[in-house]
Amino acid sequence: MGFSLKKLATGLLKTKENLVSKIKAAVGLHKKIDGALLDEIEEVLISSDISVETSSTIIANLKVMVAQRGIDSSDEVFQLLRECLKDLFVDVSTEPFFASGKKPYVIMIVGVNGTGKTTSIAKIARRFVNDGKKVTIAAADTFRAAAIDQLAIWADRVGCHLVKGQEGGDAAAVAYDSVQSAIARGDDVVVIDTAGRLHTKTNLMEELSKVKRVLKKAMPDAPHRTLLVLDGTTGQNALQQVEVFKRMLDIDGIIVTKLDGTAKGGAVFSIVERFKLPVVLIGIGEQMDDLDEFNSHDFVEALFT
Ligand SMILES: Nc1nc2c(ncn2[C@@H]2O[C@H](COP(=O)(O)OP(=O)(O)OP(=O)(O)O)[C@@H](O)[C@H]2O)c(=O)[nH]1
Ligand SMILES: [Mg+2]
């Protein structure tokens, strides 16, 4: 499940360089694990866009580990830190994304504009199609004609159904139709694209809530996933987006895109630690196979090996 370690390490190279090289440098300057070394490591964590709060939690956990195990040589701090970072994910539930008992499996994708919603949808649809599934994608971003056209091009390339409406039309109606027609055709998966920007933020949240409500009329337990897309290059700023969307929409997982283009990948740790929301998928490039399931163990390993 998820990317190979090699591909992941290449995709995360910028974050890896930022985080791990600096920690190595700090460890090189201190023989023992003492307050000075831990302070330096904390600074490095913060500089890789792990929030101040999460960094301080990590260091506190690290201190406990050091004391409990009676470790004092700085060489070992690397291994302990790996464990501490992996521990951040233990309370967060994860279920495989590309397998579901639901038919159709309805996935609603939300997020502010430009974060990578539409291209992630194309990648998701392609993966399901490759797995032999019948897929419908819904152009419920009716705010811009270009958004509908972009999705239509992807549907064509990927080889899946497209349900769309008019520019300026009712997004909830498009979403409803997509599920109804997928049921009628016996499709396995429905992925719904939504607007990232409307005239106001309140409009956007109201529209997205309505899409969600109306979906239930087509299929009572839909959407089975409501995933928020975050642009990895925005680092910790993405935390505010989680805050807003989570409050309004009952988000059940996160997609972090563009991790290939940033040294701020440490933000992933803060998102999980603060909101206890699973990162379900990550994007590490623009090709179709550059989106895959997130695996916390591999994520940490790719950064540290
Ligand atoms: N390098 C890189 N680029 C990505 C990744 N994911 C998406 N992109 C790029 O990000 C840009 C924006 O992606 P879109 O999918 O159009 O974003 P959107 O959220 O649908 O945007 P709006 O419809 O304007 O709200 C595109 O140029 C994508 O190719 C990724 O994982 N890595
Ligand atoms: Mg889009």
mmCIF file of C-alpha atoms and ligand atoms in Angstrom:
data_model
loop_
_atom_site.group_PDB
_atom_site.id
_atom_site.type_symbol
_atom_site.label_atom_id
_atom_site.label_comp_id
_atom_site.label_asym_id
_atom_site.label_seq_id
_atom_site.Cartn_x
_atom_site.Cartn_y
_atom_site.Cartn_z
ATOM 1 C CA MET A 1 0.000 0.000 0.000
ATOM 2 C CA GLY A 2 1.322 3.399 -1.001
ATOM 3 C CA PHE A 3 4.430 4.453 -2.866
ATOM 4 C CA SER A 4 7.656 2.491 -2.886
ATOM 5 C CA LEU A 5 10.188 3.889 -0.419
ATOM 6 C CA LYS A 6 12.449 4.906 -3.265
ATOM 7 C CA LYS A 7 9.812 6.916 -5.083
ATOM 8 C CA LEU A 8 8.664 8.468 -1.833
ATOM 9 C CA ALA A 9 12.206 9.457 -0.832
ATOM 10 C CA THR A 10 12.722 11.131 -4.205
ATOM 11 C CA GLY A 11 9.382 12.925 -3.980
ATOM 12 C CA LEU A 12 10.105 14.153 -0.468
ATOM 13 C CA LEU A 13 13.700 15.113 -1.163
ATOM 14 C CA LYS A 14 13.354 18.803 -0.351
ATOM 15 C CA THR A 15 11.742 18.165 3.015
ATOM 16 C CA LYS A 16 14.224 15.414 3.702
ATOM 17 C CA GLU A 17 17.159 17.713 3.030
ATOM 18 C CA ASN A 18 15.695 20.434 5.164
ATOM 19 C CA LEU A 19 14.800 18.241 8.111
ATOM 20 C CA VAL A 20 17.252 15.422 8.251
ATOM 21 C CA SER A 21 20.456 17.106 7.102
ATOM 22 C CA LYS A 22 20.005 19.773 9.730
ATOM 23 C CA ILE A 23 19.365 17.238 12.459
ATOM 24 C CA LYS A 24 22.441 15.318 11.405
ATOM 25 C CA ALA A 25 24.474 18.498 11.605
ATOM 26 C CA ALA A 26 23.158 19.190 15.114
ATOM 27 C CA VAL A 27 23.886 15.643 16.242
ATOM 28 C CA GLY A 28 27.417 15.984 14.876
ATOM 29 C CA LEU A 29 28.072 18.918 17.183
ATOM 30 C CA HIS A 30 26.884 17.261 20.374
ATOM 31 C CA LYS A 31 28.184 14.038 21.823
ATOM 32 C CA LYS A 32 25.463 13.678 24.396
ATOM 33 C CA ILE A 33 21.711 14.094 24.297
ATOM 34 C CA ASP A 34 21.377 17.188 26.413
ATOM 35 C CA GLY A 35 19.154 20.248 26.599
ATOM 36 C CA ALA A 36 21.239 22.091 24.033
ATOM 37 C CA LEU A 37 20.914 19.342 21.440
ATOM 38 C CA LEU A 38 17.176 18.977 22.053
ATOM 39 C CA ASP A 39 16.719 22.742 21.655
ATOM 40 C CA GLU A 40 18.534 22.602 18.346
ATOM 41 C CA ILE A 41 16.435 19.697 17.145
ATOM 42 C CA GLU A 42 13.290 21.545 18.144
ATOM 43 C CA GLU A 43 14.383 24.506 16.027
ATOM 44 C CA VAL A 44 14.999 22.236 13.067
ATOM 45 C CA LEU A 45 11.537 20.713 13.423
ATOM 46 C CA ILE A 46 9.981 24.166 13.456
ATOM 47 C CA SER A 47 12.020 25.219 10.432
ATOM 48 C CA SER A 48 10.618 22.308 8.436
ATOM 49 C CA ASP A 49 7.108 23.645 9.086
ATOM 50 C CA ILE A 50 6.157 21.410 11.949
ATOM 51 C CA SER A 51 4.173 23.779 14.172
ATOM 52 C CA VAL A 52 5.629 25.085 17.425
ATOM 53 C CA GLU A 53 3.057 23.079 19.406
ATOM 54 C CA THR A 54 3.716 19.822 17.595
ATOM 55 C CA SER A 55 7.476 20.335 17.768
ATOM 56 C CA SER A 56 7.293 20.842 21.493
ATOM 57 C CA THR A 57 5.146 17.701 21.890
ATOM 58 C CA ILE A 58 7.696 15.721 19.877
ATOM 59 C CA ILE A 59 10.591 16.979 21.998
ATOM 60 C CA ALA A 60 8.687 16.258 25.233
ATOM 61 C CA ASN A 61 8.045 12.689 24.059
ATOM 62 C CA LEU A 62 11.662 12.373 23.017
ATOM 63 C CA LYS A 63 12.822 13.434 26.485
ATOM 64 C CA VAL A 64 10.626 10.812 28.122
ATOM 65 C CA MET A 65 12.021 8.150 25.809
ATOM 66 C CA VAL A 66 15.598 9.203 26.503
ATOM 67 C CA ALA A 67 15.015 9.084 30.270
ATOM 68 C CA GLN A 68 13.115 5.790 30.274
ATOM 69 C CA ARG A 69 15.711 4.021 28.209
ATOM 70 C CA GLY A 70 18.681 5.637 29.873
ATOM 71 C CA ILE A 71 20.188 6.727 26.579
ATOM 72 C CA ASP A 72 22.773 9.472 26.480
ATOM 73 C CA SER A 73 24.761 9.132 23.265
ATOM 74 C CA SER A 74 23.607 11.604 20.621
ATOM 75 C CA ASP A 75 24.010 8.988 17.855
ATOM 76 C CA GLU A 76 20.847 7.356 19.061
ATOM 77 C CA VAL A 77 18.659 10.432 18.899
ATOM 78 C CA PHE A 78 17.974 9.868 15.233
ATOM 79 C CA GLN A 79 16.367 6.510 15.837
ATOM 80 C CA LEU A 80 14.344 7.845 18.775
ATOM 81 C CA LEU A 81 13.067 10.743 16.723
ATOM 82 C CA ARG A 82 11.871 8.359 14.038
ATOM 83 C CA GLU A 83 9.879 6.515 16.664
ATOM 84 C CA CYS A 84 8.455 9.731 18.089
ATOM 85 C CA LEU A 85 7.335 10.899 14.662
ATOM 86 C CA LYS A 86 5.666 7.571 13.903
ATOM 87 C CA ASP A 87 3.944 7.667 17.298
ATOM 88 C CA LEU A 88 2.099 10.828 16.260
ATOM 89 C CA PHE A 89 -0.021 8.688 13.974
ATOM 90 C CA VAL A 90 -1.027 5.934 16.388
ATOM 91 C CA ASP A 91 -4.366 7.428 17.477
ATOM 92 C CA VAL A 92 -5.438 8.273 13.973
ATOM 93 C CA SER A 93 -7.585 5.746 12.215
ATOM 94 C CA THR A 94 -6.663 4.736 8.714
ATOM 95 C CA GLU A 95 -8.614 2.604 6.349
ATOM 96 C CA PRO A 96 -7.445 1.621 2.896
ATOM 97 C CA PHE A 97 -8.700 4.194 0.459
ATOM 98 C CA PHE A 98 -8.796 2.281 -2.784
ATOM 99 C CA ALA A 99 -10.944 -0.530 -1.416
ATOM 100 C CA SER A 100 -14.492 -0.086 -0.215
ATOM 101 C CA GLY A 101 -17.508 -2.291 0.314
ATOM 102 C CA LYS A 102 -19.804 0.437 -0.952
ATOM 103 C CA LYS A 103 -21.269 0.531 -4.419
ATOM 104 C CA PRO A 104 -21.074 3.157 -5.577
ATOM 105 C CA TYR A 105 -18.290 4.382 -3.334
ATOM 106 C CA VAL A 106 -18.906 8.128 -3.194
ATOM 107 C CA ILE A 107 -15.966 10.435 -2.599
ATOM 108 C CA MET A 108 -16.397 14.164 -2.228
ATOM 109 C CA ILE A 109 -13.320 16.323 -2.740
ATOM 110 C CA VAL A 110 -13.133 19.807 -1.222
ATOM 111 C CA GLY A 111 -10.474 22.460 -0.717
ATOM 112 C CA VAL A 112 -9.585 26.031 -1.544
ATOM 113 C CA ASN A 113 -8.747 26.953 -5.115
ATOM 114 C CA GLY A 114 -5.537 25.775 -6.658
ATOM 115 C CA THR A 115 -4.715 23.134 -4.069
ATOM 116 C CA GLY A 116 -4.909 20.288 -6.591
ATOM 117 C CA LYS A 117 -8.475 18.990 -6.331
ATOM 118 C CA THR A 118 -9.180 18.411 -9.993
ATOM 119 C CA THR A 119 -5.862 16.792 -10.857
ATOM 120 C CA SER A 120 -6.062 14.601 -7.741
ATOM 121 C CA ILE A 121 -9.522 13.487 -8.857
ATOM 122 C CA ALA A 122 -8.093 12.529 -12.238
ATOM 123 C CA LYS A 123 -5.371 10.495 -10.521
ATOM 124 C CA ILE A 124 -7.886 8.809 -8.223
ATOM 125 C CA ALA A 125 -10.198 8.006 -11.131
ATOM 126 C CA ARG A 126 -7.324 6.599 -13.167
ATOM 127 C CA ARG A 127 -6.302 4.311 -10.337
ATOM 128 C CA PHE A 128 -9.825 2.923 -9.960
ATOM 129 C CA VAL A 129 -10.179 2.485 -13.724
ATOM 130 C CA ASN A 130 -6.878 0.614 -13.798
ATOM 131 C CA ASP A 131 -8.251 -1.615 -11.050
ATOM 132 C CA GLY A 132 -11.134 -2.477 -13.377
ATOM 133 C CA LYS A 133 -13.732 -0.260 -11.709
ATOM 134 C CA LYS A 134 -16.380 1.800 -13.449
ATOM 135 C CA VAL A 135 -16.003 5.411 -12.412
ATOM 136 C CA THR A 136 -18.101 8.558 -12.639
ATOM 137 C CA ILE A 137 -16.653 11.963 -11.948
ATOM 138 C CA ALA A 138 -18.911 14.891 -11.217
ATOM 139 C CA ALA A 139 -18.176 18.491 -12.160
ATOM 140 C CA ALA A 140 -19.833 20.077 -9.155
ATOM 141 C CA ASP A 141 -17.473 23.037 -9.410
ATOM 142 C CA THR A 142 -19.998 24.991 -11.468
ATOM 143 C CA PHE A 143 -18.507 28.360 -10.567
ATOM 144 C CA ARG A 144 -16.143 28.463 -13.545
ATOM 145 C CA ALA A 145 -16.783 27.102 -17.034
ATOM 146 C CA ALA A 146 -13.067 26.287 -17.273
ATOM 147 C CA ALA A 147 -13.355 23.983 -14.286
ATOM 148 C CA ILE A 148 -16.028 21.938 -16.044
ATOM 149 C CA ASP A 149 -13.950 21.802 -19.241
ATOM 150 C CA GLN A 150 -10.835 20.729 -17.336
ATOM 151 C CA LEU A 151 -12.698 17.848 -15.728
ATOM 152 C CA ALA A 152 -14.240 16.845 -19.067
ATOM 153 C CA ILE A 153 -10.762 16.552 -20.583
ATOM 154 C CA TRP A 154 -9.655 14.359 -17.704
ATOM 155 C CA ALA A 155 -12.728 12.133 -17.958
ATOM 156 C CA ASP A 156 -11.876 11.578 -21.582
ATOM 157 C CA ARG A 157 -8.234 10.742 -20.904
ATOM 158 C CA VAL A 158 -8.936 8.541 -17.930
ATOM 159 C CA GLY A 159 -11.854 6.753 -19.535
ATOM 160 C CA CYS A 160 -14.657 7.405 -17.081
ATOM 161 C CA HIS A 161 -18.105 8.943 -17.082
ATOM 162 C CA LEU A 162 -18.572 12.640 -16.530
ATOM 163 C CA VAL A 163 -21.655 14.273 -15.087
ATOM 164 C CA LYS A 164 -21.779 18.014 -15.488
ATOM 165 C CA GLY A 165 -24.198 20.920 -15.420
ATOM 166 C CA GLN A 166 -24.227 24.459 -16.687
ATOM 167 C CA GLU A 167 -21.766 27.102 -15.585
ATOM 168 C CA GLY A 168 -23.372 28.840 -12.632
ATOM 169 C CA GLY A 169 -25.758 25.914 -12.200
ATOM 170 C CA ASP A 170 -26.671 24.126 -9.006
ATOM 171 C CA ALA A 171 -23.650 22.203 -7.742
ATOM 172 C CA ALA A 172 -25.768 20.020 -5.460
ATOM 173 C CA ALA A 173 -27.949 18.988 -8.395
ATOM 174 C CA VAL A 174 -24.878 17.896 -10.356
ATOM 175 C CA ALA A 175 -23.656 15.861 -7.398
ATOM 176 C CA TYR A 176 -27.091 14.287 -6.953
ATOM 177 C CA ASP A 177 -27.325 13.380 -10.645
ATOM 178 C CA SER A 178 -23.862 11.859 -10.604
ATOM 179 C CA VAL A 179 -24.774 9.414 -7.839
ATOM 180 C CA GLN A 180 -28.177 8.607 -9.308
ATOM 181 C CA SER A 181 -26.782 7.933 -12.753
ATOM 182 C CA ALA A 182 -23.888 5.924 -11.296
ATOM 183 C CA ILE A 183 -26.408 3.753 -9.449
ATOM 184 C CA ALA A 184 -28.433 3.338 -12.631
ATOM 185 C CA ARG A 185 -25.350 2.319 -14.630
ATOM 186 C CA GLY A 186 -23.919 0.115 -11.912
ATOM 187 C CA ASP A 187 -20.753 2.194 -11.541
ATOM 188 C CA ASP A 188 -18.414 1.379 -8.666
ATOM 189 C CA VAL A 189 -17.050 4.791 -7.775
ATOM 190 C CA VAL A 190 -18.198 8.406 -7.898
ATOM 191 C CA VAL A 191 -15.696 11.205 -7.328
ATOM 192 C CA ILE A 192 -17.121 14.694 -6.936
ATOM 193 C CA ASP A 193 -15.159 17.833 -7.766
ATOM 194 C CA THR A 194 -16.274 20.974 -5.961
ATOM 195 C CA ALA A 195 -15.563 24.683 -6.123
ATOM 196 C CA GLY A 196 -12.599 26.097 -4.250
ATOM 197 C CA ARG A 197 -13.766 29.641 -4.497
ATOM 198 C CA LEU A 198 -17.128 31.381 -4.665
ATOM 199 C CA HIS A 199 -18.021 35.028 -4.155
ATOM 200 C CA THR A 200 -17.472 34.650 -0.439
ATOM 201 C CA LYS A 201 -16.155 32.038 1.924
ATOM 202 C CA THR A 202 -19.590 31.761 3.540
ATOM 203 C CA ASN A 203 -21.139 31.055 0.144
ATOM 204 C CA LEU A 204 -18.578 28.351 -0.425
ATOM 205 C CA MET A 205 -19.192 26.599 2.880
ATOM 206 C CA GLU A 206 -22.954 26.809 2.410
ATOM 207 C CA GLU A 207 -22.695 25.357 -1.056
ATOM 208 C CA LEU A 208 -20.468 22.504 0.062
ATOM 209 C CA SER A 209 -22.760 21.699 2.989
ATOM 210 C CA LYS A 210 -25.701 21.657 0.614
ATOM 211 C CA VAL A 211 -23.899 19.318 -1.783
ATOM 212 C CA LYS A 212 -23.333 16.975 1.123
ATOM 213 C CA ARG A 213 -26.943 17.109 2.283
ATOM 214 C CA VAL A 214 -28.372 16.593 -1.172
ATOM 215 C CA LEU A 215 -26.047 13.655 -1.853
ATOM 216 C CA LYS A 216 -27.772 11.804 0.978
ATOM 217 C CA LYS A 217 -31.038 11.985 -0.922
ATOM 218 C CA ALA A 218 -29.446 9.994 -3.727
ATOM 219 C CA MET A 219 -27.681 7.574 -1.366
ATOM 220 C CA PRO A 220 -28.296 7.852 2.389
ATOM 221 C CA ASP A 221 -24.773 6.999 3.561
ATOM 222 C CA ALA A 222 -23.007 9.090 0.897
ATOM 223 C CA PRO A 223 -20.517 10.637 0.747
ATOM 224 C CA HIS A 224 -18.435 7.793 2.138
ATOM 225 C CA ARG A 225 -15.400 10.026 2.154
ATOM 226 C CA THR A 226 -15.160 13.792 2.393
ATOM 227 C CA LEU A 227 -11.546 14.611 1.722
ATOM 228 C CA LEU A 228 -9.938 18.004 2.088
ATOM 229 C CA VAL A 229 -7.144 18.798 -0.361
ATOM 230 C CA LEU A 230 -4.250 20.855 0.988
ATOM 231 C CA ASP A 231 -1.374 22.314 -1.016
ATOM 232 C CA GLY A 232 1.784 20.980 0.633
ATOM 233 C CA THR A 233 3.789 23.999 -0.467
ATOM 234 C CA THR A 234 1.770 26.187 1.902
ATOM 235 C CA GLY A 235 3.184 24.312 4.898
ATOM 236 C CA GLN A 236 1.608 25.216 8.200
ATOM 237 C CA ASN A 237 -0.726 27.758 6.629
ATOM 238 C CA ALA A 238 -2.770 24.779 5.585
ATOM 239 C CA LEU A 239 -3.697 24.260 9.247
ATOM 240 C CA GLN A 240 -6.108 27.186 9.074
ATOM 241 C CA GLN A 241 -7.859 25.627 6.120
ATOM 242 C CA VAL A 242 -8.330 22.407 8.038
ATOM 243 C CA GLU A 243 -9.784 24.389 10.920
ATOM 244 C CA VAL A 244 -12.408 26.071 8.747
ATOM 245 C CA PHE A 245 -13.384 23.091 6.618
ATOM 246 C CA LYS A 246 -13.505 20.736 9.584
ATOM 247 C CA ARG A 247 -15.814 23.035 11.480
ATOM 248 C CA MET A 248 -18.241 23.406 8.574
ATOM 249 C CA LEU A 249 -18.118 20.090 6.803
ATOM 250 C CA ASP A 250 -17.199 17.058 8.852
ATOM 251 C CA ILE A 251 -14.031 16.245 6.979
ATOM 252 C CA ASP A 252 -12.852 12.677 7.422
ATOM 253 C CA GLY A 253 -9.470 12.780 5.780
ATOM 254 C CA ILE A 254 -6.830 14.875 4.090
ATOM 255 C CA ILE A 255 -5.038 14.815 0.755
ATOM 256 C CA VAL A 256 -1.730 16.683 0.772
ATOM 257 C CA THR A 257 -0.532 17.534 -2.746
ATOM 258 C CA LYS A 258 2.675 18.991 -4.192
ATOM 259 C CA LEU A 259 4.952 17.558 -1.521
ATOM 260 C CA ASP A 260 7.543 17.171 -4.287
ATOM 261 C CA GLY A 261 7.855 20.928 -4.616
ATOM 262 C CA THR A 262 8.461 21.910 -1.030
ATOM 263 C CA ALA A 263 10.724 21.726 1.994
ATOM 264 C CA LYS A 264 7.662 22.278 4.190
ATOM 265 C CA GLY A 265 6.465 18.694 4.241
ATOM 266 C CA GLY A 266 6.846 18.644 8.028
ATOM 267 C CA ALA A 267 3.412 20.262 8.148
ATOM 268 C CA VAL A 268 1.958 16.784 7.618
ATOM 269 C CA PHE A 269 2.971 15.904 11.188
ATOM 270 C CA SER A 270 1.180 18.941 12.586
ATOM 271 C CA ILE A 271 -1.994 18.340 10.626
ATOM 272 C CA VAL A 272 -2.280 14.859 12.057
ATOM 273 C CA GLU A 273 -1.173 15.737 15.579
ATOM 274 C CA ARG A 274 -3.474 18.716 15.905
ATOM 275 C CA PHE A 275 -6.637 17.503 14.222
ATOM 276 C CA LYS A 276 -6.312 13.736 14.597
ATOM 277 C CA LEU A 277 -7.417 13.505 10.992
ATOM 278 C CA PRO A 278 -5.824 10.885 8.788
ATOM 279 C CA VAL A 279 -3.772 11.928 5.800
ATOM 280 C CA VAL A 280 -5.316 9.542 3.308
ATOM 281 C CA LEU A 281 -3.457 10.350 0.094
ATOM 282 C CA ILE A 282 -0.385 12.350 -0.834
ATOM 283 C CA GLY A 283 0.720 13.823 -4.127
ATOM 284 C CA ILE A 284 4.380 13.956 -5.067
ATOM 285 C CA GLY A 285 4.250 15.046 -8.684
ATOM 286 C CA GLU A 286 2.153 15.797 -11.708
ATOM 287 C CA GLN A 287 2.095 12.358 -13.319
ATOM 288 C CA MET A 288 -0.883 10.055 -12.955
ATOM 289 C CA ASP A 289 0.961 7.676 -10.631
ATOM 290 C CA ASP A 290 2.220 10.469 -8.407
ATOM 291 C CA LEU A 291 -0.714 10.194 -6.002
ATOM 292 C CA ASP A 292 -1.044 7.265 -3.654
ATOM 293 C CA GLU A 293 -2.089 6.173 -0.197
ATOM 294 C CA PHE A 294 -0.254 7.741 2.699
ATOM 295 C CA ASN A 295 1.627 5.343 4.927
ATOM 296 C CA SER A 296 2.995 6.986 8.076
ATOM 297 C CA HIS A 297 5.694 4.386 8.613
ATOM 298 C CA ASP A 298 7.012 4.757 5.068
ATOM 299 C CA PHE A 299 6.684 8.535 5.190
ATOM 300 C CA VAL A 300 9.021 8.722 8.188
ATOM 301 C CA GLU A 301 11.367 6.097 6.757
ATOM 302 C CA ALA A 302 11.585 7.928 3.435
ATOM 303 C CA LEU A 303 12.592 11.085 5.277
ATOM 304 C CA PHE A 304 15.198 9.378 7.447
ATOM 305 C CA THR A 305 16.891 6.850 5.172
HETATM 306 N N1 LIG B 1 4.235 19.214 -8.555
HETATM 307 C C1 LIG B 1 2.972 18.886 -8.269
HETATM 308 N N2 LIG B 1 1.966 19.579 -8.809
HETATM 309 C C2 LIG B 1 0.708 19.230 -8.520
HETATM 310 C C3 LIG B 1 0.407 18.144 -7.643
HETATM 311 N N3 LIG B 1 -0.939 18.063 -7.541
HETATM 312 C C4 LIG B 1 -1.453 19.047 -8.299
HETATM 313 N N4 LIG B 1 -0.475 19.771 -8.908
HETATM 314 C C5 LIG B 1 -0.615 20.927 -9.795
HETATM 315 O O1 LIG B 1 -1.322 21.964 -9.135
HETATM 316 C C6 LIG B 1 -2.021 22.773 -10.080
HETATM 317 C C7 LIG B 1 -3.436 23.034 -9.612
HETATM 318 O O2 LIG B 1 -4.155 21.832 -9.648
HETATM 319 P P1 LIG B 1 -5.728 21.717 -9.850
HETATM 320 O O3 LIG B 1 -6.045 20.278 -9.736
HETATM 321 O O4 LIG B 1 -6.192 22.434 -11.036
HETATM 322 O O5 LIG B 1 -6.237 22.460 -8.537
HETATM 323 P P2 LIG B 1 -7.739 22.738 -8.087
HETATM 324 O O6 LIG B 1 -7.770 22.598 -6.603
HETATM 325 O O7 LIG B 1 -8.684 21.897 -8.847
HETATM 326 O O8 LIG B 1 -7.900 24.260 -8.473
HETATM 327 P P3 LIG B 1 -9.253 25.106 -8.706
HETATM 328 O O9 LIG B 1 -10.140 24.294 -9.579
HETATM 329 O O10 LIG B 1 -8.755 26.363 -9.343
HETATM 330 O O11 LIG B 1 -9.832 25.342 -7.361
HETATM 331 C C8 LIG B 1 -1.924 22.024 -11.400
HETATM 332 O O12 LIG B 1 -0.959 22.643 -12.202
HETATM 333 C C9 LIG B 1 -1.475 20.632 -10.999
HETATM 334 O O13 LIG B 1 -0.741 19.972 -12.002
HETATM 335 C C10 LIG B 1 1.522 17.416 -7.071
HETATM 336 O O14 LIG B 1 1.375 16.475 -6.267
HETATM 337 N N5 LIG B 1 2.771 17.838 -7.427
HETATM 338 MG MG MG B 2 -10.353 22.414 -9.984
#
